[in-house]
mmCIF file of C-alpha atoms in Angstrom:
data_model
loop_
_atom_site.group_PDB
_atom_site.id
_atom_site.type_symbol
_atom_site.label_atom_id
_atom_site.label_comp_id
_atom_site.label_asym_id
_atom_site.label_seq_id
_atom_site.Cartn_x
_atom_site.Cartn_y
_atom_site.Cartn_z
ATOM 1 C CA UNK Y 1 -9.809 191.838 91.089
ATOM 2 C CA UNK Y 2 -11.955 194.573 92.672
ATOM 3 C CA UNK Y 3 -11.437 198.166 91.673
ATOM 4 C CA UNK Y 4 -10.086 200.260 94.326
ATOM 5 C CA UNK Y 5 -12.768 202.213 96.224
ATOM 6 C CA UNK Y 6 -12.888 206.082 95.890
ATOM 7 C CA UNK Y 7 -12.244 208.065 99.007
ATOM 8 C CA UNK Y 8 -15.462 207.921 101.070
ATOM 9 C CA UNK Y 9 -17.667 211.163 100.527
ATOM 10 C CA UNK Y 10 -19.094 213.035 103.730
ATOM 11 C CA UNK Y 11 -22.750 212.095 104.188
ATOM 12 C CA UNK Y 12 -23.799 215.722 103.958
ATOM 13 C CA UNK Y 13 -21.908 216.433 100.710
ATOM 14 C CA UNK Y 14 -24.228 216.447 97.552
ATOM 15 C CA UNK Y 15 -23.924 213.675 95.087
ATOM 16 C CA UNK Y 16 -21.618 214.803 92.147
ATOM 17 C CA UNK Y 17 -24.186 213.303 89.792
ATOM 18 C CA UNK Y 18 -27.451 214.053 91.618
ATOM 19 C CA UNK Y 19 -29.629 214.784 88.636
ATOM 20 C CA UNK Y 20 -28.559 211.388 86.922
ATOM 21 C CA UNK Y 21 -29.073 209.747 90.222
ATOM 22 C CA UNK Y 22 -32.703 211.009 90.584
ATOM 23 C CA UNK Y 23 -33.490 210.043 87.183
ATOM 24 C CA UNK Y 24 -32.134 206.489 87.765
ATOM 25 C CA UNK Y 25 -34.233 206.258 90.911
ATOM 26 C CA UNK Y 26 -37.285 207.414 88.952
ATOM 27 C CA UNK Y 27 -36.580 205.039 86.154
ATOM 28 C CA UNK Y 28 -35.801 201.793 88.036
ATOM 29 C CA UNK Y 29 -39.382 200.428 88.078
ATOM 30 C CA UNK Y 30 -39.727 200.935 84.485
ATOM 31 C CA UNK Y 31 -36.147 199.337 83.595
ATOM 32 C CA UNK Y 32 -37.016 196.387 85.639
ATOM 33 C CA UNK Y 33 -40.422 196.044 83.723
ATOM 34 C CA UNK Y 34 -38.537 196.504 80.372
ATOM 35 C CA UNK Y 35 -36.123 193.800 81.352
ATOM 36 C CA UNK Y 36 -38.810 191.299 82.118
ATOM 37 C CA UNK Y 37 -40.571 192.117 78.915
ATOM 38 C CA UNK Y 38 -37.368 191.436 76.960
ATOM 39 C CA UNK Y 39 -36.862 188.237 78.577
ATOM 40 C CA UNK Y 40 -40.104 187.132 77.797
ATOM 41 C CA UNK Y 41 -39.553 188.068 74.068
ATOM 42 C CA UNK Y 42 -36.246 186.703 73.636
ATOM 43 C CA UNK Y 43 -35.486 183.753 76.195
ATOM 44 C CA UNK Y 44 -37.615 180.687 75.433
ATOM 45 C CA UNK Y 45 -36.693 179.026 78.663
ATOM 46 C CA UNK Y 46 -38.123 181.909 80.655
ATOM 47 C CA UNK Y 47 -41.628 181.671 78.801
ATOM 48 C CA UNK Y 48 -41.612 178.047 79.554
ATOM 49 C CA UNK Y 49 -41.115 178.422 83.283
ATOM 50 C CA UNK Y 50 -43.967 178.095 85.882
ATOM 51 C CA UNK Y 51 -45.547 181.388 87.034
ATOM 52 C CA UNK Y 52 -43.864 181.138 90.432
ATOM 53 C CA UNK Y 53 -40.362 180.850 89.102
ATOM 54 C CA UNK Y 54 -41.125 183.692 86.557
ATOM 55 C CA UNK Y 55 -42.177 185.977 89.542
ATOM 56 C CA UNK Y 56 -38.899 185.148 91.559
ATOM 57 C CA UNK Y 57 -36.999 186.142 88.392
ATOM 58 C CA UNK Y 58 -38.793 189.406 88.156
ATOM 59 C CA UNK Y 59 -37.945 190.211 91.733
ATOM 60 C CA UNK Y 60 -34.276 189.482 90.926
ATOM 61 C CA UNK Y 61 -34.448 191.843 87.932
ATOM 62 C CA UNK Y 62 -35.952 194.533 90.126
ATOM 63 C CA UNK Y 63 -33.223 194.027 92.923
ATOM 64 C CA UNK Y 64 -30.572 194.229 90.409
ATOM 65 C CA UNK Y 65 -31.686 197.605 89.177
ATOM 66 C CA UNK Y 66 -32.226 198.791 92.517
ATOM 67 C CA UNK Y 67 -28.910 197.425 93.768
ATOM 68 C CA UNK Y 68 -27.310 199.345 90.789
ATOM 69 C CA UNK Y 69 -28.973 202.550 91.867
ATOM 70 C CA UNK Y 70 -27.801 202.134 95.351
ATOM 71 C CA UNK Y 71 -24.274 201.270 94.082
ATOM 72 C CA UNK Y 72 -24.234 204.454 92.004
ATOM 73 C CA UNK Y 73 -25.264 206.482 94.888
ATOM 74 C CA UNK Y 74 -22.448 205.355 96.949
ATOM 75 C CA UNK Y 75 -19.767 203.372 94.741
ATOM 76 C CA UNK Y 76 -17.182 203.897 97.473
ATOM 77 C CA UNK Y 77 -19.208 201.853 100.152
ATOM 78 C CA UNK Y 78 -18.588 197.940 100.046
ATOM 79 C CA UNK Y 79 -21.772 196.457 98.694
ATOM 80 C CA UNK Y 80 -22.964 192.835 99.419
ATOM 81 C CA UNK Y 81 -24.216 192.526 95.735
ATOM 82 C CA UNK Y 82 -25.036 188.927 96.025
ATOM 83 C CA UNK Y 83 -27.253 189.374 98.952
ATOM 84 C CA UNK Y 84 -28.877 192.567 97.561
ATOM 85 C CA UNK Y 85 -29.740 190.971 94.280
ATOM 86 C CA UNK Y 86 -30.004 187.236 94.701
ATOM 87 C CA UNK Y 87 -31.201 187.237 98.373
ATOM 88 C CA UNK Y 88 -34.729 188.169 97.187
ATOM 89 C CA UNK Y 89 -35.126 184.591 95.571
ATOM 90 C CA UNK Y 90 -35.274 181.297 97.353
ATOM 91 C CA UNK Y 91 -32.333 178.906 97.302
ATOM 92 C CA UNK Y 92 -34.381 176.588 95.358
ATOM 93 C CA UNK Y 93 -34.285 178.855 92.442
ATOM 94 C CA UNK Y 94 -30.582 177.818 91.693
ATOM 95 C CA UNK Y 95 -31.860 174.312 91.026
ATOM 96 C CA UNK Y 96 -34.701 175.522 88.708
ATOM 97 C CA UNK Y 97 -32.484 178.027 86.803
ATOM 98 C CA UNK Y 98 -29.200 177.039 85.386
ATOM 99 C CA UNK Y 99 -26.028 179.230 85.483
ATOM 100 C CA UNK Y 100 -26.254 179.761 81.919
ATOM 101 C CA UNK Y 101 -29.812 180.882 82.150
ATOM 102 C CA UNK Y 102 -28.851 183.225 85.076
ATOM 103 C CA UNK Y 103 -26.119 184.978 83.004
ATOM 104 C CA UNK Y 104 -28.683 185.379 80.193
ATOM 105 C CA UNK Y 105 -30.950 187.003 82.606
ATOM 106 C CA UNK Y 106 -28.249 189.240 83.931
ATOM 107 C CA UNK Y 107 -27.190 190.106 80.473
ATOM 108 C CA UNK Y 108 -30.679 190.976 79.419
ATOM 109 C CA UNK Y 109 -31.213 193.322 82.350
ATOM 110 C CA UNK Y 110 -27.793 195.092 81.962
ATOM 111 C CA UNK Y 111 -28.602 195.458 78.186
ATOM 112 C CA UNK Y 112 -31.977 197.176 79.047
ATOM 113 C CA UNK Y 113 -30.115 199.618 81.333
ATOM 114 C CA UNK Y 114 -27.454 200.305 78.990
ATOM 115 C CA UNK Y 115 -29.826 201.047 76.159
ATOM 116 C CA UNK Y 116 -31.427 203.723 78.349
ATOM 117 C CA UNK Y 117 -28.292 205.454 79.243
ATOM 118 C CA UNK Y 118 -28.864 208.388 77.030
ATOM 119 C CA UNK Y 119 -32.311 208.923 78.372
ATOM 120 C CA UNK Y 120 -31.537 208.549 82.022
ATOM 121 C CA UNK Y 121 -28.113 210.351 82.357
ATOM 122 C CA UNK Y 122 -28.035 214.082 82.892
ATOM 123 C CA UNK Y 123 -26.372 216.022 80.208
ATOM 124 C CA UNK Y 124 -22.680 215.325 80.301
ATOM 125 C CA UNK Y 125 -23.118 212.327 82.520
ATOM 126 C CA UNK Y 126 -23.607 209.732 79.888
ATOM 127 C CA UNK Y 127 -20.013 208.515 80.130
ATOM 128 C CA UNK Y 128 -20.023 208.359 83.879
ATOM 129 C CA UNK Y 129 -23.269 206.337 83.891
ATOM 130 C CA UNK Y 130 -21.943 203.877 81.106
ATOM 131 C CA UNK Y 131 -18.831 203.382 83.086
ATOM 132 C CA UNK Y 132 -20.576 202.718 86.330
ATOM 133 C CA UNK Y 133 -22.827 200.175 84.671
ATOM 134 C CA UNK Y 134 -19.723 198.442 83.227
ATOM 135 C CA UNK Y 135 -18.095 198.155 86.477
ATOM 136 C CA UNK Y 136 -21.303 197.074 88.213
ATOM 137 C CA UNK Y 137 -21.917 194.284 85.405
ATOM 138 C CA UNK Y 138 -18.434 192.925 86.383
ATOM 139 C CA UNK Y 139 -19.400 192.848 89.985
ATOM 140 C CA UNK Y 140 -22.854 191.231 89.467
ATOM 141 C CA UNK Y 141 -20.963 188.625 87.200
ATOM 142 C CA UNK Y 142 -18.687 187.782 90.107
ATOM 143 C CA UNK Y 143 -21.809 187.750 92.404
ATOM 144 C CA UNK Y 144 -23.559 185.234 90.088
ATOM 145 C CA UNK Y 145 -20.639 182.822 90.105
ATOM 146 C CA UNK Y 146 -20.356 183.156 93.864
ATOM 147 C CA UNK Y 147 -24.047 182.275 94.287
ATOM 148 C CA UNK Y 148 -23.805 179.204 92.086
ATOM 149 C CA UNK Y 149 -20.629 178.121 93.549
ATOM 150 C CA UNK Y 150 -22.011 178.166 97.130
ATOM 151 C CA UNK Y 151 -25.141 176.331 95.849
ATOM 152 C CA UNK Y 152 -22.888 173.672 94.229
ATOM 153 C CA UNK Y 153 -20.885 173.132 97.305
ATOM 154 C CA UNK Y 154 -24.004 172.884 99.356
ATOM 155 C CA UNK Y 155 -25.605 170.380 96.889
ATOM 156 C CA UNK Y 156 -22.234 168.586 96.764
ATOM 157 C CA UNK Y 157 -21.932 168.141 100.641
ATOM 158 C CA UNK Y 158 -25.595 167.048 100.827
ATOM 159 C CA UNK Y 159 -25.146 164.541 97.924
ATOM 160 C CA UNK Y 160 -21.981 163.347 99.738
ATOM 161 C CA UNK Y 161 -23.819 162.675 102.948
ATOM 162 C CA UNK Y 162 -26.804 161.060 101.122
ATOM 163 C CA UNK Y 163 -24.450 158.734 99.181
ATOM 164 C CA UNK Y 164 -22.701 157.901 102.453
ATOM 165 C CA UNK Y 165 -26.009 156.846 103.897
ATOM 166 C CA UNK Y 166 -26.918 154.677 100.925
ATOM 167 C CA UNK Y 167 -23.631 152.908 100.765
ATOM 168 C CA UNK Y 168 -23.706 152.392 104.598
ATOM 169 C CA UNK Y 169 -27.067 150.752 104.433
ATOM 170 C CA UNK Y 170 -25.692 148.347 101.836
ATOM 171 C CA UNK Y 171 -22.695 147.372 104.040
ATOM 172 C CA UNK Y 172 -24.955 147.145 107.215
ATOM 173 C CA UNK Y 173 -27.499 145.134 105.601
ATOM 174 C CA UNK Y 174 -30.190 147.737 105.875
ATOM 175 C CA UNK Y 175 -30.666 148.608 102.233
ATOM 176 C CA UNK Y 176 -34.561 149.001 101.956
ATOM 177 C CA UNK Y 177 -36.840 151.090 99.828
ATOM 178 C CA UNK Y 178 -35.617 154.282 101.584
ATOM 179 C CA UNK Y 179 -32.077 153.446 100.478
ATOM 180 C CA UNK Y 180 -33.295 152.910 96.915
ATOM 181 C CA UNK Y 181 -35.241 156.302 97.155
ATOM 182 C CA UNK Y 182 -32.195 158.113 98.274
ATOM 183 C CA UNK Y 183 -29.968 156.472 95.633
ATOM 184 C CA UNK Y 184 -32.476 157.538 92.963
ATOM 185 C CA UNK Y 185 -32.103 161.094 94.125
ATOM 186 C CA UNK Y 186 -28.491 160.691 93.485
ATOM 187 C CA UNK Y 187 -29.168 159.703 89.858
ATOM 188 C CA UNK Y 188 -29.182 155.957 90.487
ATOM 189 C CA UNK Y 189 -31.514 154.389 87.797
ATOM 190 C CA UNK Y 190 -31.877 150.968 89.292
ATOM 191 C CA UNK Y 191 -29.603 148.813 86.869
ATOM 192 C CA UNK Y 192 -30.470 145.150 86.583
ATOM 193 C CA UNK Y 193 -27.016 143.946 87.654
ATOM 194 C CA UNK Y 194 -25.171 145.156 90.777
ATOM 195 C CA UNK Y 195 -22.194 144.229 92.632
ATOM 196 C CA UNK Y 196 -20.052 145.624 95.428
ATOM 197 C CA UNK Y 197 -16.185 146.092 95.395
ATOM 198 C CA UNK Y 198 -14.156 146.467 98.622
ATOM 199 C CA UNK Y 199 -10.447 147.362 98.922
ATOM 200 C CA UNK Y 200 -8.080 149.697 100.784
ATOM 201 C CA UNK Y 201 -8.547 153.455 100.287
ATOM 202 C CA UNK Y 202 -5.553 155.537 99.550
ATOM 203 C CA UNK Y 203 -4.173 158.091 101.977
ATOM 204 C CA UNK Y 204 -5.101 161.689 101.450
ATOM 205 C CA UNK Y 205 -8.251 163.419 100.418
ATOM 206 C CA UNK Y 206 -11.143 160.943 100.391
ATOM 207 C CA UNK Y 207 -12.999 163.386 97.967
ATOM 208 C CA UNK Y 208 -10.354 163.100 95.363
ATOM 209 C CA UNK Y 209 -10.643 159.251 95.689
ATOM 210 C CA UNK Y 210 -14.332 159.431 95.185
ATOM 211 C CA UNK Y 211 -14.087 161.619 92.223
ATOM 212 C CA UNK Y 212 -11.474 159.313 90.674
ATOM 213 C CA UNK Y 213 -13.807 156.461 91.071
ATOM 214 C CA UNK Y 214 -16.637 158.391 89.362
ATOM 215 C CA UNK Y 215 -14.338 159.236 86.413
ATOM 216 C CA UNK Y 216 -13.366 155.634 86.034
ATOM 217 C CA UNK Y 217 -17.111 154.706 86.187
ATOM 218 C CA UNK Y 218 -17.910 157.142 83.533
ATOM 219 C CA UNK Y 219 -15.219 155.653 81.292
ATOM 220 C CA UNK Y 220 -16.619 152.178 82.040
ATOM 221 C CA UNK Y 221 -20.240 153.238 81.489
ATOM 222 C CA UNK Y 222 -21.230 152.217 84.920
ATOM 223 C CA UNK Y 223 -23.343 153.590 87.701
ATOM 224 C CA UNK Y 224 -21.678 153.953 91.145
ATOM 225 C CA UNK Y 225 -22.246 154.721 94.609
ATOM 226 C CA UNK Y 226 -19.037 155.044 96.531
ATOM 227 C CA UNK Y 227 -17.424 156.231 99.718
ATOM 228 C CA UNK Y 228 -14.530 155.838 102.067
ATOM 229 C CA UNK Y 229 -15.340 154.160 105.381
ATOM 230 C CA UNK Y 230 -12.214 154.230 107.644
ATOM 231 C CA UNK Y 231 -9.518 152.737 105.590
ATOM 232 C CA UNK Y 232 -11.868 151.065 103.194
ATOM 233 C CA UNK Y 233 -13.005 152.228 99.769
ATOM 234 C CA UNK Y 234 -16.343 150.830 99.016
ATOM 235 C CA UNK Y 235 -18.072 150.919 95.417
ATOM 236 C CA UNK Y 236 -21.571 149.726 94.604
ATOM 237 C CA UNK Y 237 -21.456 149.470 90.815
ATOM 238 C CA UNK Y 238 -24.234 148.798 88.541
ATOM 239 C CA UNK Y 239 -24.521 148.010 84.763
ATOM 240 C CA UNK Y 240 -22.561 144.955 84.269
ATOM 241 C CA UNK Y 241 -22.950 141.242 84.788
ATOM 242 C CA UNK Y 242 -19.325 140.722 85.054
ATOM 243 C CA UNK Y 243 -18.164 141.608 88.388
ATOM 244 C CA UNK Y 244 -14.321 140.826 87.596
ATOM 245 C CA UNK Y 245 -14.616 143.163 84.694
ATOM 246 C CA UNK Y 246 -16.160 145.866 86.870
ATOM 247 C CA UNK Y 247 -13.332 145.558 89.308
ATOM 248 C CA UNK Y 248 -10.716 145.939 86.572
ATOM 249 C CA UNK Y 249 -12.143 149.092 85.372
ATOM 250 C CA UNK Y 250 -12.454 150.639 88.728
ATOM 251 C CA UNK Y 251 -9.199 149.423 90.619
ATOM 252 C CA UNK Y 252 -7.077 152.367 89.542
ATOM 253 C CA UNK Y 253 -8.073 154.511 92.541
ATOM 254 C CA UNK Y 254 -7.643 151.739 95.169
ATOM 255 C CA UNK Y 255 -4.348 151.706 97.381
ATOM 256 C CA UNK Y 256 -2.168 148.684 97.258
ATOM 257 C CA UNK Y 257 -3.493 145.409 98.536
ATOM 258 C CA UNK Y 258 -6.484 143.171 97.818
ATOM 259 C CA UNK Y 259 -9.536 144.295 96.071
ATOM 260 C CA UNK Y 260 -12.430 141.954 96.129
ATOM 261 C CA UNK Y 261 -15.623 141.900 94.007
ATOM 262 C CA UNK Y 262 -18.749 140.413 95.436
ATOM 263 C CA UNK Y 263 -21.160 138.386 93.188
ATOM 264 C CA UNK Y 264 -23.752 140.111 90.981
ATOM 265 C CA UNK Y 265 -27.039 140.599 92.427
ATOM 266 C CA UNK Y 266 -30.397 141.808 90.720
ATOM 267 C CA UNK Y 267 -30.720 145.150 92.564
ATOM 268 C CA UNK Y 268 -29.587 147.682 95.172
ATOM 269 C CA UNK Y 269 -31.634 145.988 97.974
ATOM 270 C CA UNK Y 270 -29.835 142.659 97.194
ATOM 271 C CA UNK Y 271 -26.576 144.446 97.206
ATOM 272 C CA UNK Y 272 -26.138 143.653 100.873
ATOM 273 C CA UNK Y 273 -25.374 140.073 99.916
ATOM 274 C CA UNK Y 274 -22.709 141.148 97.496
ATOM 275 C CA UNK Y 275 -21.167 143.434 100.070
ATOM 276 C CA UNK Y 276 -21.120 140.769 102.859
ATOM 277 C CA UNK Y 277 -19.441 138.485 100.417
ATOM 278 C CA UNK Y 278 -16.912 140.976 99.330
ATOM 279 C CA UNK Y 279 -16.266 141.859 103.096
ATOM 280 C CA UNK Y 280 -15.674 138.343 104.088
ATOM 281 C CA UNK Y 281 -13.378 137.893 101.083
ATOM 282 C CA UNK Y 282 -11.349 140.863 102.031
ATOM 283 C CA UNK Y 283 -10.818 139.491 105.458
ATOM 284 C CA UNK Y 284 -9.821 136.067 104.101
ATOM 285 C CA UNK Y 285 -7.405 137.445 101.440
ATOM 286 C CA UNK Y 286 -4.592 137.004 103.966
ATOM 287 C CA UNK Y 287 -4.920 133.288 103.635
ATOM 288 C CA UNK Y 288 -4.256 133.342 100.024
ATOM 289 C CA UNK Y 289 -1.146 135.267 99.445
ATOM 290 C CA UNK Y 290 -0.960 134.596 95.719
ATOM 291 C CA UNK Y 291 -4.785 135.778 95.123
ATOM 292 C CA UNK Y 292 -5.108 137.818 91.935
ATOM 293 C CA UNK Y 293 -5.774 141.570 92.232
ATOM 294 C CA UNK Y 294 -8.740 142.003 91.816
ATOM 295 C CA UNK Y 295 -10.277 138.707 92.918
ATOM 296 C CA UNK Y 296 -13.854 137.415 93.086
ATOM 297 C CA UNK Y 297 -15.313 136.728 96.573
ATOM 298 C CA UNK Y 298 -16.504 133.392 95.147
ATOM 299 C CA UNK Y 299 -12.865 132.417 94.347
ATOM 300 C CA UNK Y 300 -12.119 132.794 98.002
ATOM 301 C CA UNK Y 301 -14.822 130.324 99.230
ATOM 302 C CA UNK Y 302 -12.509 127.939 100.951
ATOM 303 C CA UNK Y 303 -10.625 130.677 102.843
ATOM 304 C CA UNK Y 304 -13.930 132.415 103.795
ATOM 305 C CA UNK Y 305 -15.481 128.959 105.057
ATOM 306 C CA UNK Y 306 -12.175 128.327 107.193
ATOM 307 C CA UNK Y 307 -12.549 131.813 108.433
ATOM 308 C CA UNK Y 308 -16.099 131.011 109.737
ATOM 309 C CA UNK Y 309 -18.087 132.744 106.949
ATOM 310 C CA UNK Y 310 -21.546 130.906 107.189
ATOM 311 C CA UNK Y 311 -22.640 132.044 103.840
ATOM 312 C CA UNK Y 312 -19.347 130.591 102.180
ATOM 313 C CA UNK Y 313 -19.858 127.404 103.947
ATOM 314 C CA UNK Y 314 -23.570 126.953 102.960
ATOM 315 C CA UNK Y 315 -22.602 128.139 99.388
ATOM 316 C CA UNK Y 316 -19.895 125.311 99.161
ATOM 317 C CA UNK Y 317 -22.292 122.711 100.503
ATOM 318 C CA UNK Y 318 -25.269 123.639 98.276
ATOM 319 C CA UNK Y 319 -23.269 124.465 94.995
ATOM 320 C CA UNK Y 320 -20.810 121.606 95.159
ATOM 321 C CA UNK Y 321 -21.377 118.826 97.677
ATOM 322 C CA UNK Y 322 -25.256 118.594 97.109
ATOM 323 C CA UNK Y 323 -25.125 118.423 93.209
ATOM 324 C CA UNK Y 324 -22.363 115.632 93.448
ATOM 325 C CA UNK Y 325 -24.448 113.812 95.981
ATOM 326 C CA UNK Y 326 -27.410 113.972 93.791
ATOM 327 C CA UNK Y 327 -25.377 112.873 90.766
ATOM 328 C CA UNK Y 328 -24.696 109.558 92.438
ATOM 329 C CA UNK Y 329 -22.272 108.145 95.047
ATOM 330 C CA UNK Y 330 -19.732 107.192 92.548
ATOM 331 C CA UNK Y 331 -18.760 110.823 91.737
ATOM 332 C CA UNK Y 332 -18.237 111.671 95.395
ATOM 333 C CA UNK Y 333 -16.449 108.334 96.175
ATOM 334 C CA UNK Y 334 -14.101 109.065 93.039
ATOM 335 C CA UNK Y 335 -13.338 112.642 93.948
ATOM 336 C CA UNK Y 336 -12.638 111.832 97.582
ATOM 337 C CA UNK Y 337 -10.312 109.086 96.609
ATOM 338 C CA UNK Y 338 -8.619 111.062 93.933
ATOM 339 C CA UNK Y 339 -7.922 114.075 96.367
ATOM 340 C CA UNK Y 340 -6.768 111.430 99.006
ATOM 341 C CA UNK Y 341 -4.399 109.996 96.511
ATOM 342 C CA UNK Y 342 -2.603 113.368 95.873
ATOM 343 C CA UNK Y 343 -4.492 113.781 92.601
ATOM 344 C CA UNK Y 344 -3.131 110.529 91.114
ATOM 345 C CA UNK Y 345 -5.250 108.843 88.449
ATOM 346 C CA UNK Y 346 -3.479 105.515 88.745
ATOM 347 C CA UNK Y 347 -3.647 105.790 92.534
ATOM 348 C CA UNK Y 348 -7.210 106.304 92.496
ATOM 349 C CA UNK Y 349 -7.926 103.708 89.992
ATOM 350 C CA UNK Y 350 -6.159 101.168 92.236
ATOM 351 C CA UNK Y 351 -8.035 102.111 95.193
ATOM 352 C CA UNK Y 352 -11.380 102.072 93.395
ATOM 353 C CA UNK Y 353 -10.716 98.878 91.491
ATOM 354 C CA UNK Y 354 -11.562 100.557 88.318
ATOM 355 C CA UNK Y 355 -9.667 101.435 85.040
ATOM 356 C CA UNK Y 356 -7.858 104.861 85.049
ATOM 357 C CA UNK Y 357 -10.170 105.941 82.238
ATOM 358 C CA UNK Y 358 -13.210 105.490 84.363
ATOM 359 C CA UNK Y 359 -11.628 107.780 86.936
ATOM 360 C CA UNK Y 360 -10.658 110.245 84.350
ATOM 361 C CA UNK Y 361 -14.380 110.165 83.086
ATOM 362 C CA UNK Y 362 -15.896 110.519 86.565
ATOM 363 C CA UNK Y 363 -13.679 113.414 87.247
ATOM 364 C CA UNK Y 364 -14.868 115.233 84.026
ATOM 365 C CA UNK Y 365 -18.307 114.640 85.266
ATOM 366 C CA UNK Y 366 -17.348 116.370 88.535
ATOM 367 C CA UNK Y 367 -16.204 119.351 86.589
ATOM 368 C CA UNK Y 368 -19.471 119.444 84.726
ATOM 369 C CA UNK Y 369 -21.549 119.174 87.791
ATOM 370 C CA UNK Y 370 -19.658 121.662 90.006
ATOM 371 C CA UNK Y 371 -17.833 123.955 87.664
ATOM 372 C CA UNK Y 372 -14.566 123.173 89.529
ATOM 373 C CA UNK Y 373 -11.962 120.958 87.953
ATOM 374 C CA UNK Y 374 -10.247 118.417 90.304
ATOM 375 C CA UNK Y 375 -6.988 118.498 88.395
ATOM 376 C CA UNK Y 376 -6.505 122.198 89.109
ATOM 377 C CA UNK Y 377 -4.856 122.816 92.292
ATOM 378 C CA UNK Y 378 -6.844 125.574 93.400
ATOM 379 C CA UNK Y 379 -9.888 124.072 92.433
ATOM 380 C CA UNK Y 380 -9.033 120.797 94.178
ATOM 381 C CA UNK Y 381 -8.511 122.772 97.374
ATOM 382 C CA UNK Y 382 -12.020 124.141 97.005
ATOM 383 C CA UNK Y 383 -13.681 120.715 96.374
ATOM 384 C CA UNK Y 384 -11.871 119.187 99.181
ATOM 385 C CA UNK Y 385 -13.255 121.932 101.582
ATOM 386 C CA UNK Y 386 -16.697 121.483 100.169
ATOM 387 C CA UNK Y 387 -16.404 117.668 100.769
ATOM 388 C CA UNK Y 388 -15.528 118.210 104.450
ATOM 389 C CA UNK Y 389 -18.272 120.632 105.014
ATOM 390 C CA UNK Y 390 -20.782 118.448 103.142
ATOM 391 C CA UNK Y 391 -19.947 115.406 105.204
ATOM 392 C CA UNK Y 392 -20.204 117.524 108.462
ATOM 393 C CA UNK Y 393 -23.564 118.783 107.372
ATOM 394 C CA UNK Y 394 -24.722 115.109 106.825
ATOM 395 C CA UNK Y 395 -23.408 114.242 110.225
ATOM 396 C CA UNK Y 396 -25.593 117.028 111.642
ATOM 397 C CA UNK Y 397 -22.522 118.777 113.155
ATOM 398 C CA UNK Y 398 -22.973 122.426 114.013
ATOM 399 C CA UNK Y 399 -20.517 124.691 112.394
#
């Protein structure tokens, strides 16, 4: 809380401590030089700084002593201390010098002035000057905190816009070297494994949601780029080759509803593919009401294919139908008959004129070739859609 200001003094009234004020004015240059010398002697980080930054710090120290002199001259006048002291330095200085270092710089300058009180103050004014310095030190501390708070807010707003640009580039398929460069400015270190999560954003302050994602990512030791776009919460996560595990670690801040994890890709530029799969999966989730939460986009391949997702259709054909076709016609025929016979081994064996054990063996081969088990209801549905799409592709039907 600011100290209540004294009653303003008429302009023509002499200063009650005029002698001390004159001494302070005459000593301001020497005090600033002494402060710089003490910083050079006691602060290793100051000695290690480039000459340009050291010169700016010198100007700040001089401005600090000058501002104290002016403040002592008319303490009743409201003073914009942050402007008087820190306005001499460029805004970039707050990036080069940490808040802790600035506090050390201010403390050193105050100590130099305090050590000279007995020398500067006129006889009998020592206590007055010391008290004035104490109040001024409090004000300069508040001003320091304000400057760094404003700089942090400005950086935070800029970083948020930059992060939004990167995530939007991933969503729109425009992730290029420029997006990678912008991500690097945000601390993204280009991890080997990247995936994209999509779900519904909670109502309320989106900044709180983004911060909750970041906390969860730190706990899970993941790198993230995130943002809220409309009612969607988008997370680009790096650092794990298990997208389902990533989704489980970051699902907390999402609102109720499906959360879809796209496939793992090698880098940020490839993350568009993961984002497109996750977006298609999120649209198709309505067709699988019992889908787990979170769910992989690849587990929604049949729904995505039915919903006219060309990438899902191509994936089903290339990863299921073509490998079965290359493995021999017997596997394709056995799988087709088995599915047509309501997953009955005996029914399929009768239709194929083979022993049920032969059908069982061929179905195990189907699982080995595709990774999908015909005996599982969900897998059987995926295999059936893959067979349909593969046959359409062989018939050269455009879809």
